[in-house]
Coordinates of C-alpha atoms in Angstrom, one line a residue:
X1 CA -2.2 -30.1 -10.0
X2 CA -4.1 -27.0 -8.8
X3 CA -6.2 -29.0 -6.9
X4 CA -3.3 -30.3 -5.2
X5 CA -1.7 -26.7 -4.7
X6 CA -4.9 -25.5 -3.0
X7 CA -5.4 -28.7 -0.8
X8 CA -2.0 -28.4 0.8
X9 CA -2.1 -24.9 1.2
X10 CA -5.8 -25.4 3.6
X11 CA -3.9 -28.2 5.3
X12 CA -1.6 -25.1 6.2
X13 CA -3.8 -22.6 7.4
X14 CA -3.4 -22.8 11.0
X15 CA -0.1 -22.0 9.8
X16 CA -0.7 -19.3 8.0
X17 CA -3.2 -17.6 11.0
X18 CA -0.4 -18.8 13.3
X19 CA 2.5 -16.3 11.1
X20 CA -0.5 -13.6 10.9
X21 CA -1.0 -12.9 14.9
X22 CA 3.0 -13.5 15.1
X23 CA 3.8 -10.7 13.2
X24 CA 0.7 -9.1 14.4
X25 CA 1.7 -9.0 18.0
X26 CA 5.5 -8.1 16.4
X27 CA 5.1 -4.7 14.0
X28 CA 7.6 -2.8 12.7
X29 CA 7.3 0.8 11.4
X30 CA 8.5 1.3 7.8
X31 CA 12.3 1.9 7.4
X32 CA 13.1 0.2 10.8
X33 CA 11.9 -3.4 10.4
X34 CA 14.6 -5.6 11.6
X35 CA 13.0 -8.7 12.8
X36 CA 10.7 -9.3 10.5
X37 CA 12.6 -9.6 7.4
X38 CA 14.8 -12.0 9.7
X39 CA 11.6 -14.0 10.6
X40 CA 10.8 -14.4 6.9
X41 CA 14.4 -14.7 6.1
X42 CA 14.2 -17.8 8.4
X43 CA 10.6 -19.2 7.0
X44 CA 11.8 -19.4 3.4
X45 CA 15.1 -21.0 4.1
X46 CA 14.0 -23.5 6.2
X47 CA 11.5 -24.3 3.4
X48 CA 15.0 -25.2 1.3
X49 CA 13.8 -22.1 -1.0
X50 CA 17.1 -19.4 -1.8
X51 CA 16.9 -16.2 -0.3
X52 CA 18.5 -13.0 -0.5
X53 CA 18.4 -10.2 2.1
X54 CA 18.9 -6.8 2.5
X55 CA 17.8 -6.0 -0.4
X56 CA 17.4 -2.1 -1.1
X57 CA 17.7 -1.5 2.4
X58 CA 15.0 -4.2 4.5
X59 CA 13.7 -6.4 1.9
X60 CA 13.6 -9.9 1.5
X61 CA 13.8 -12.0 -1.7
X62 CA 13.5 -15.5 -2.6
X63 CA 13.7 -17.8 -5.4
X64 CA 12.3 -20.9 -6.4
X65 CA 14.4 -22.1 -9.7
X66 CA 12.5 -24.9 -12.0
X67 CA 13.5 -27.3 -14.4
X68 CA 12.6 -26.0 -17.4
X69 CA 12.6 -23.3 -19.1
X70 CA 9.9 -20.6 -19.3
X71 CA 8.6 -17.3 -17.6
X72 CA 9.5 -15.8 -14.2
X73 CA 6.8 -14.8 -11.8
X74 CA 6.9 -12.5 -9.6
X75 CA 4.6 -12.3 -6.1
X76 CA 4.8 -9.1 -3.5
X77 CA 4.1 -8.9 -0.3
X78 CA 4.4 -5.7 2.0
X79 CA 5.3 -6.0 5.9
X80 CA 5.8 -2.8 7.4
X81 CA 3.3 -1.6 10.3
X82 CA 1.8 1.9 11.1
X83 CA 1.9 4.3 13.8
X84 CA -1.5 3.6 15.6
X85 CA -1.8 2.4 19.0
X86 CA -4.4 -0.8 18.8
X87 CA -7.3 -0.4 20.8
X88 CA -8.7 -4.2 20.0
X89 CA -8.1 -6.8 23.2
X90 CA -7.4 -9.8 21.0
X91 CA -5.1 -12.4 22.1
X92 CA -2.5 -11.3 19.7
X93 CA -2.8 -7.4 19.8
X94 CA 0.4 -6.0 19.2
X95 CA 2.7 -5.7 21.9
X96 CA 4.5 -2.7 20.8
X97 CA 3.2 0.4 21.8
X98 CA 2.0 3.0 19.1
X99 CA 2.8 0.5 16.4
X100 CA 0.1 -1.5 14.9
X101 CA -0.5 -3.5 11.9
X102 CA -3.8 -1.9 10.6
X103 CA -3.8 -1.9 7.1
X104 CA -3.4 -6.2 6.5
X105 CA 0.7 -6.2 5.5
X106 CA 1.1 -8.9 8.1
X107 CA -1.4 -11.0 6.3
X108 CA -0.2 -10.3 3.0
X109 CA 3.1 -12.0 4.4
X110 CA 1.9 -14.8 6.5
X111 CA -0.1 -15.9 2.6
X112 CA 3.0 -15.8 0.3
X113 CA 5.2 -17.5 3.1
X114 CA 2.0 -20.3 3.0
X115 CA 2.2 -20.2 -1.0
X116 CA 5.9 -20.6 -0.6
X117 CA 6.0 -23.4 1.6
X118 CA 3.4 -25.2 -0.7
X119 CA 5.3 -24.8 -3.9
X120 CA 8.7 -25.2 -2.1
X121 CA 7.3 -28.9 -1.7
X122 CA 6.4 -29.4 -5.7
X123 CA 8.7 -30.9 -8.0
X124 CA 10.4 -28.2 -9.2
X125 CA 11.6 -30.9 -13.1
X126 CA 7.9 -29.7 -13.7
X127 CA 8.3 -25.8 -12.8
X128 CA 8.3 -24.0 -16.3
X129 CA 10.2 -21.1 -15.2
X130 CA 11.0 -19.5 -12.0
X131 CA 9.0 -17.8 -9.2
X132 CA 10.4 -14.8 -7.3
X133 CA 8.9 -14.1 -4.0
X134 CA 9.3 -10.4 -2.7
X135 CA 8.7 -9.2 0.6
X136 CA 8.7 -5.4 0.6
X137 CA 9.9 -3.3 3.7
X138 CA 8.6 0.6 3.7
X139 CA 5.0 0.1 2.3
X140 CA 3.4 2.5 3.9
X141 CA 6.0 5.6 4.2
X142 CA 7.3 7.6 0.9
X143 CA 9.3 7.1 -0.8
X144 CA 8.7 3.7 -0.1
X145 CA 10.5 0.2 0.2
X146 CA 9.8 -1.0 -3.9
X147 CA 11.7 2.0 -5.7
X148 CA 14.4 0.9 -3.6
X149 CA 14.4 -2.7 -4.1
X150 CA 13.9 -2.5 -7.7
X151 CA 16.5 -0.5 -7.9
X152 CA 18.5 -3.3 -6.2
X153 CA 17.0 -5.8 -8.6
X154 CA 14.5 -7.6 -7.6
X155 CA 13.0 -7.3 -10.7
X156 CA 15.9 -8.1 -12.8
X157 CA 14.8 -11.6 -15.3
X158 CA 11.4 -11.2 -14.0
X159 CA 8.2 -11.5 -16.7
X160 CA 5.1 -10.9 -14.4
X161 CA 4.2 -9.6 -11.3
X162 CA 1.4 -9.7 -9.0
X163 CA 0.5 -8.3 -5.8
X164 CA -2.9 -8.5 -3.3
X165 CA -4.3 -6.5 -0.7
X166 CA -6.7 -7.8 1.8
X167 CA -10.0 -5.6 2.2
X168 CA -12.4 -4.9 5.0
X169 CA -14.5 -2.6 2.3
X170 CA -14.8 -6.2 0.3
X171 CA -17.2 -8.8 1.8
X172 CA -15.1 -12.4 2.6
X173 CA -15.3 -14.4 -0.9
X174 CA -15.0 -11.5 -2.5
X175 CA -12.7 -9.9 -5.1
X176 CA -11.8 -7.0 -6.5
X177 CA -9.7 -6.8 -9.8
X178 CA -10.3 -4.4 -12.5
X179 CA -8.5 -3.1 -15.3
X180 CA -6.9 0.5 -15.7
X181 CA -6.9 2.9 -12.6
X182 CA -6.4 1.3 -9.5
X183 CA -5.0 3.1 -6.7
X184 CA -4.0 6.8 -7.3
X185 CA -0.6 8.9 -7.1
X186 CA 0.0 10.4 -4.0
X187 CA 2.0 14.0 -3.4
X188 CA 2.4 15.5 0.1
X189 CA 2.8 19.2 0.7
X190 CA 4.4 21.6 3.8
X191 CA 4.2 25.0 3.6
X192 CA 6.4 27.5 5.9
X193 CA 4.8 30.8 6.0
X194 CA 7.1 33.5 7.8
X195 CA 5.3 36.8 8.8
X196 CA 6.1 39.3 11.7
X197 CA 4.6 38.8 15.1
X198 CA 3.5 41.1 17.4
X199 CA 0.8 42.0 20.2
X200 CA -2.7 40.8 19.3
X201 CA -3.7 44.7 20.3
X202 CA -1.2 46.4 17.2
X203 CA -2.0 44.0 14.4
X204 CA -1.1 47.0 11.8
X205 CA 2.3 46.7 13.0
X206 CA 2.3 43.0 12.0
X207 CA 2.3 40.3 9.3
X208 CA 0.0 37.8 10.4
X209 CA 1.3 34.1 9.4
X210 CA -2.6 32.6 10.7
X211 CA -4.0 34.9 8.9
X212 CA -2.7 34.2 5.3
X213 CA -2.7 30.7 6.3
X214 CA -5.7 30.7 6.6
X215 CA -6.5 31.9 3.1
X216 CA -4.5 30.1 2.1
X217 CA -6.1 26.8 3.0
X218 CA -9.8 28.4 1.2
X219 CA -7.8 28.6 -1.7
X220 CA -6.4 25.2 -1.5
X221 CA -9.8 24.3 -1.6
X222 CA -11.0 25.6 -4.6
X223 CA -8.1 24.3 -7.3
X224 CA -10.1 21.0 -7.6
X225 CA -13.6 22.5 -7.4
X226 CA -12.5 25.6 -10.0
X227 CA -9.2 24.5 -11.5
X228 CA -9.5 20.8 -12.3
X229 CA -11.6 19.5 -15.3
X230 CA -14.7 17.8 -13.3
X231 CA -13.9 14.8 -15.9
X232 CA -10.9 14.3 -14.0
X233 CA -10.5 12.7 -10.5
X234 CA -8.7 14.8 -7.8
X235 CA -7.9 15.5 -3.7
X236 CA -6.5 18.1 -2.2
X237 CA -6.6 17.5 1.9
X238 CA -4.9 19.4 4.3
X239 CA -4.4 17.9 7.7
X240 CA -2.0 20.1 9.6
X241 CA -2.5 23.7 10.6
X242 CA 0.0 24.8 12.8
X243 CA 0.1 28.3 14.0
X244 CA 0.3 31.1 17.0
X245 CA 1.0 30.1 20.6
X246 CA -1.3 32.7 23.0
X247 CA -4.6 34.2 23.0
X248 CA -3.2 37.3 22.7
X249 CA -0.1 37.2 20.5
X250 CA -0.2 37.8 16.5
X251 CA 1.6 34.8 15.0
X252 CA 4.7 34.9 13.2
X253 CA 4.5 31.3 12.0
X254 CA 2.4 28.9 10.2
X255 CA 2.4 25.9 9.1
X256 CA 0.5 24.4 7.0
X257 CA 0.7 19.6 5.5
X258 CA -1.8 18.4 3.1
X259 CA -1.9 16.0 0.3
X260 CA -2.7 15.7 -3.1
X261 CA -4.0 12.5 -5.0
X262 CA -4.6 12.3 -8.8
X263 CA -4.9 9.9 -11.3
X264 CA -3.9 12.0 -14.5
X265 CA -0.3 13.0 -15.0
X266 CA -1.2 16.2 -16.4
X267 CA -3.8 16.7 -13.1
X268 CA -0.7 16.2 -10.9
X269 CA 1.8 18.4 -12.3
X270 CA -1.3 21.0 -12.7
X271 CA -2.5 20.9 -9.1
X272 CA 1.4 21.2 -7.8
X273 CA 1.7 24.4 -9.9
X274 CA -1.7 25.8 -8.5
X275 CA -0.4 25.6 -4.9
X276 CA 3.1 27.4 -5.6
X277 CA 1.0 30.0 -7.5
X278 CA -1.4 30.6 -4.4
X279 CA 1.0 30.1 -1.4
X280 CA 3.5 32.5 -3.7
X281 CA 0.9 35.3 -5.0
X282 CA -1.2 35.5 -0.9
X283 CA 2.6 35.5 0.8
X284 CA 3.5 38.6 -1.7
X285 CA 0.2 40.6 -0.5
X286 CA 1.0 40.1 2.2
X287 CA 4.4 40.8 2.5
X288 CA 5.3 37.4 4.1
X289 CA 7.5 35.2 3.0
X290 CA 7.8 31.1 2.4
X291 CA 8.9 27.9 1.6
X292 CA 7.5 24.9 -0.2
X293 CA 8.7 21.4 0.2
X294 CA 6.8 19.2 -2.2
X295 CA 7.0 15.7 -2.2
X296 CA 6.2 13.6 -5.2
X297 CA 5.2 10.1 -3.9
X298 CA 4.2 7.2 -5.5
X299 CA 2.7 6.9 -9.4
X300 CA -0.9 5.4 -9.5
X301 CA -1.7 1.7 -9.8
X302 CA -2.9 1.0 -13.1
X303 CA -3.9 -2.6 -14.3
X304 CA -3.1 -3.3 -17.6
X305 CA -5.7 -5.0 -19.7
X306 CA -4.7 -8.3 -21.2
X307 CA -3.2 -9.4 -17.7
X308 CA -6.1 -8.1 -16.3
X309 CA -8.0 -10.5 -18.1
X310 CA -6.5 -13.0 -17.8
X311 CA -6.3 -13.1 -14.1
X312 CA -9.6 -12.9 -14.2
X313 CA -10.2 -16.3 -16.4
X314 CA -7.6 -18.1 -13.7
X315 CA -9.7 -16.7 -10.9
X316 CA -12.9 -17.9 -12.9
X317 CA -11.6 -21.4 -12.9
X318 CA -11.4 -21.9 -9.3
X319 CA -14.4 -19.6 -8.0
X320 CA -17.8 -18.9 -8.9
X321 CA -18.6 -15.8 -11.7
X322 CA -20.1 -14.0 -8.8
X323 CA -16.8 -13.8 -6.7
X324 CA -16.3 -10.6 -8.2
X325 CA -16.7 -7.2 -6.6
X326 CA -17.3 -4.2 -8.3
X327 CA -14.6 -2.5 -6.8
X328 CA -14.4 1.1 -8.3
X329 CA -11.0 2.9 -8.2
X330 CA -9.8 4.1 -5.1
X331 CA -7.6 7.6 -4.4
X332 CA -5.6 5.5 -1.0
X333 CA -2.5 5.0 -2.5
X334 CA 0.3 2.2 -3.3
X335 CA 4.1 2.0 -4.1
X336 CA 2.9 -1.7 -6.0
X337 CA 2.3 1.0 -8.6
X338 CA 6.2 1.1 -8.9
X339 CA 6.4 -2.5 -10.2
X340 CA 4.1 -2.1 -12.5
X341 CA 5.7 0.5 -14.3
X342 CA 8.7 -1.8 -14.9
X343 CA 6.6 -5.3 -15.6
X344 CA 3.1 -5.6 -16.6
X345 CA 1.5 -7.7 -13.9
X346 CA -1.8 -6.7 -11.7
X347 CA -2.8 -5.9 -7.9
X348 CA -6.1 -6.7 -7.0
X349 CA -7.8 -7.0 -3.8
X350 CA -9.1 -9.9 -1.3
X351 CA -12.8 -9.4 1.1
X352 CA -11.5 -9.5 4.4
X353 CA -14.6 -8.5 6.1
X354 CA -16.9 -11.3 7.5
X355 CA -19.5 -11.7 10.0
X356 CA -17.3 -10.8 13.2
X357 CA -18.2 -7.0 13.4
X358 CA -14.5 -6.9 14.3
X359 CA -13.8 -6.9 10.7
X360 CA -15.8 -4.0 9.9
X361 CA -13.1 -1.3 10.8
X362 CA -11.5 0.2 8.0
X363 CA -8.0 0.2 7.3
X364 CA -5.5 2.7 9.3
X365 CA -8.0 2.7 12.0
X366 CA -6.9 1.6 16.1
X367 CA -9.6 -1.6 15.7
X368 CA -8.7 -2.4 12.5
X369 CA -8.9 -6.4 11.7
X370 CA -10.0 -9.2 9.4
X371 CA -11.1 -12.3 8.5
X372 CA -8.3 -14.7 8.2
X373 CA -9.6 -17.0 5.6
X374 CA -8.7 -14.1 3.3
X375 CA -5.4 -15.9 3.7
X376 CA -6.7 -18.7 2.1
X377 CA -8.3 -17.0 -1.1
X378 CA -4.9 -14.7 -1.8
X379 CA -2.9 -17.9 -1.5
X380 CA -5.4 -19.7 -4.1
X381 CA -5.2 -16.9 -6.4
X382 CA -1.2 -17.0 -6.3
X383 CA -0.6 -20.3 -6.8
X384 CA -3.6 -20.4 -9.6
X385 CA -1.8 -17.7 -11.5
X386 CA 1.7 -20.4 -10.8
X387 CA -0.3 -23.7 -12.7
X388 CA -1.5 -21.2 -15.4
X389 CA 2.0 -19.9 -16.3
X390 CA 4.6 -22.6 -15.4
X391 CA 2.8 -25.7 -14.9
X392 CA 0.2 -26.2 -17.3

């Protein structure tokens, strides 16, 4: 049967590229997609499979019932875009300016509607259970689309769920799974710092807000390097520094974004309570005042270990020992971790970089693309981990 699966989903592939540069040339930021869910929407009923809509807020859901009873599996795909204007001349470069799809979510969708299609065509009297497809608005923009459509239940009845992520930093043929520590939590940070401008010539009758922003930042810097046990993994970044308007003119206002990634609970809640304690004790001697707003975002990914492993015996029976990476935990961040703190499941990653050096880029970046017969191996793995749990 598997064989089957995987034949008619290669018969599909021009397909599958064809949905790809669609949505490709189509993107969507997160929280205002409107015409892809639609598209999908369309895709899965015309494939005679249910589908729900709308569900917590953008998302799309669908549903492919079998005949027996058994397990319910679960399969995510993402399909919101990013704010990047594409700098790469291909045929289907997005037509929407500023948007972009460079980080893979419209590739992620274009392979579950092709696993979809393929087991929308099975005889479902020999389905063992059900299979819930989810396509996730909001990926890349916290709080994120999955909080929400969990909340809305599209994780109600479900045993198992899986999600992949196609990868320029994995060669093509390629993939990444481990156990544990996937992907890590992610915070942001803005700090308001009011002080008391003035004329850059009487600074003593001032409160300089670039100033004690300033130090401010050097202390940010030294939480993980003096704070943090070295055992444990942790970022602090800032990447806006906003202050004073003329050469000659003390500011009054700064402002300063960063953002924190961790693995360890503990980590997190320590490194949120080093920044108040800096930003509060510098603003007091200095006789400024601020404000915080601190954002926690999403959880880390972490794979648990018996489905973990026995992903990795499916994957074993279709590809070669060697097609796996040694893909070491990365602090980019996912709201797949979400799911996995409701279901045990896994999210592992696909090569998407191939010969072309036009797959090289990395994700998030104005060039960013991939090799498209990653399509093929994340639809393989899917309908794999299907035969394993509900056909077999």
């Amino acid at each position: 049967m598997i064989k089957e699966l995987h034949r008619s989903l290669m018969e599909n592939f021009e397909q599958l590229v064809s949905w790809r540069r669609y949505l490709h040339r189509h993107p969507e930021l997160s929280f205002q997609e409107e015409n892809t869910p639609k598209f999908i929407a369309e895709k899965l009923s015309s494939f005679g499979i249910e589908v729900k809509t709308g569900i917590g807020g953008n998302g799309v859901v669908g549903m492919i019932k079998g005949g027996k009873e058994g397990r319910t599996i679960a399969f995510r795909a993402d399909f919101d875009a990013l704010p990047i204007h594409e700098e790469n001349d291909s045929p289907y470069r997005s037509s929407v300016k500023g948007v972009m799809h460079a980080c893979g979510h419209d590739g992620h969708t274009a392979a579950l509607l092709g696993v979809a299609k393929v087991l929308s065509e099975i005889d479902r009297s020999r389905l063992k259970g059900n299979i819930v497809f989810i396509f996730q608005h909001a990926e890349e923009k916290p709080p994120g689309g999955a909080k929400f459509m969990i909340e809305d239940g599209c994780l109600d009845d479900v045993d198992l769920v899986f999600g992949a992520h196609v990868s320029t930093d994995i060669p093509y043929g390629k993939i990444g799974l481990r156990e544990g520590p996937v992907m890590a939590a992610v915070d942001a940070f803005t700090i308001q710092i009011k002080g008391k401008g003035g004329h850059g010539a009487r600074p003593h009758e001032t409160v300089d807000a670039l100033v004690i922003g300033s130090q401010i930042v050097n202390y940010l810097q030294q939480i993980v390097s003096r704070r943090v046990n070295p055992i444990d993994s942790a970022v602090v970044t800032v990447g806006v520094f906003q202050a004073g308007t003329a050469f000659n003119v003390i500011a009054e206002n700064a402002r300063i974004e960063g953002t924190v990634r961790t693995f360890n609970p503990n980590v997190r809640k320590q490194i949120e309570e080093e920044i108040r304690a800096i930003v509060q004790g510098l603003c007091q001697a200095s006789h400024a005042s601020y404000e915080i707003d601190y954002l926690n975002g999403y959880p880390p990914v972490i794979n648990p270990r018996n489905e973990t492993e026995q992903l990795r015996a499916i994957i074993s029976e279709t590809y070669a020992s060697d097609c796996f990476y040694n893909y070491q935990p990365s602090m980019g961040a996912e709201d797949f971790a979400y799911y996995l703190k409701h279901k045990p499941g896994v999210y592992f990653h696909v090569g998407a970089r191939g010969d072309d050096p036009k797959t090289h880029y990395p994700h998030h970046h104005p060039r960013f693309d991939f090799d498209e017969r990653a399509l093929l191996v994340s639809g393989k793995i899917f309908l794999s981990i299907v035969n394993h749990y509900l056909l077999q």
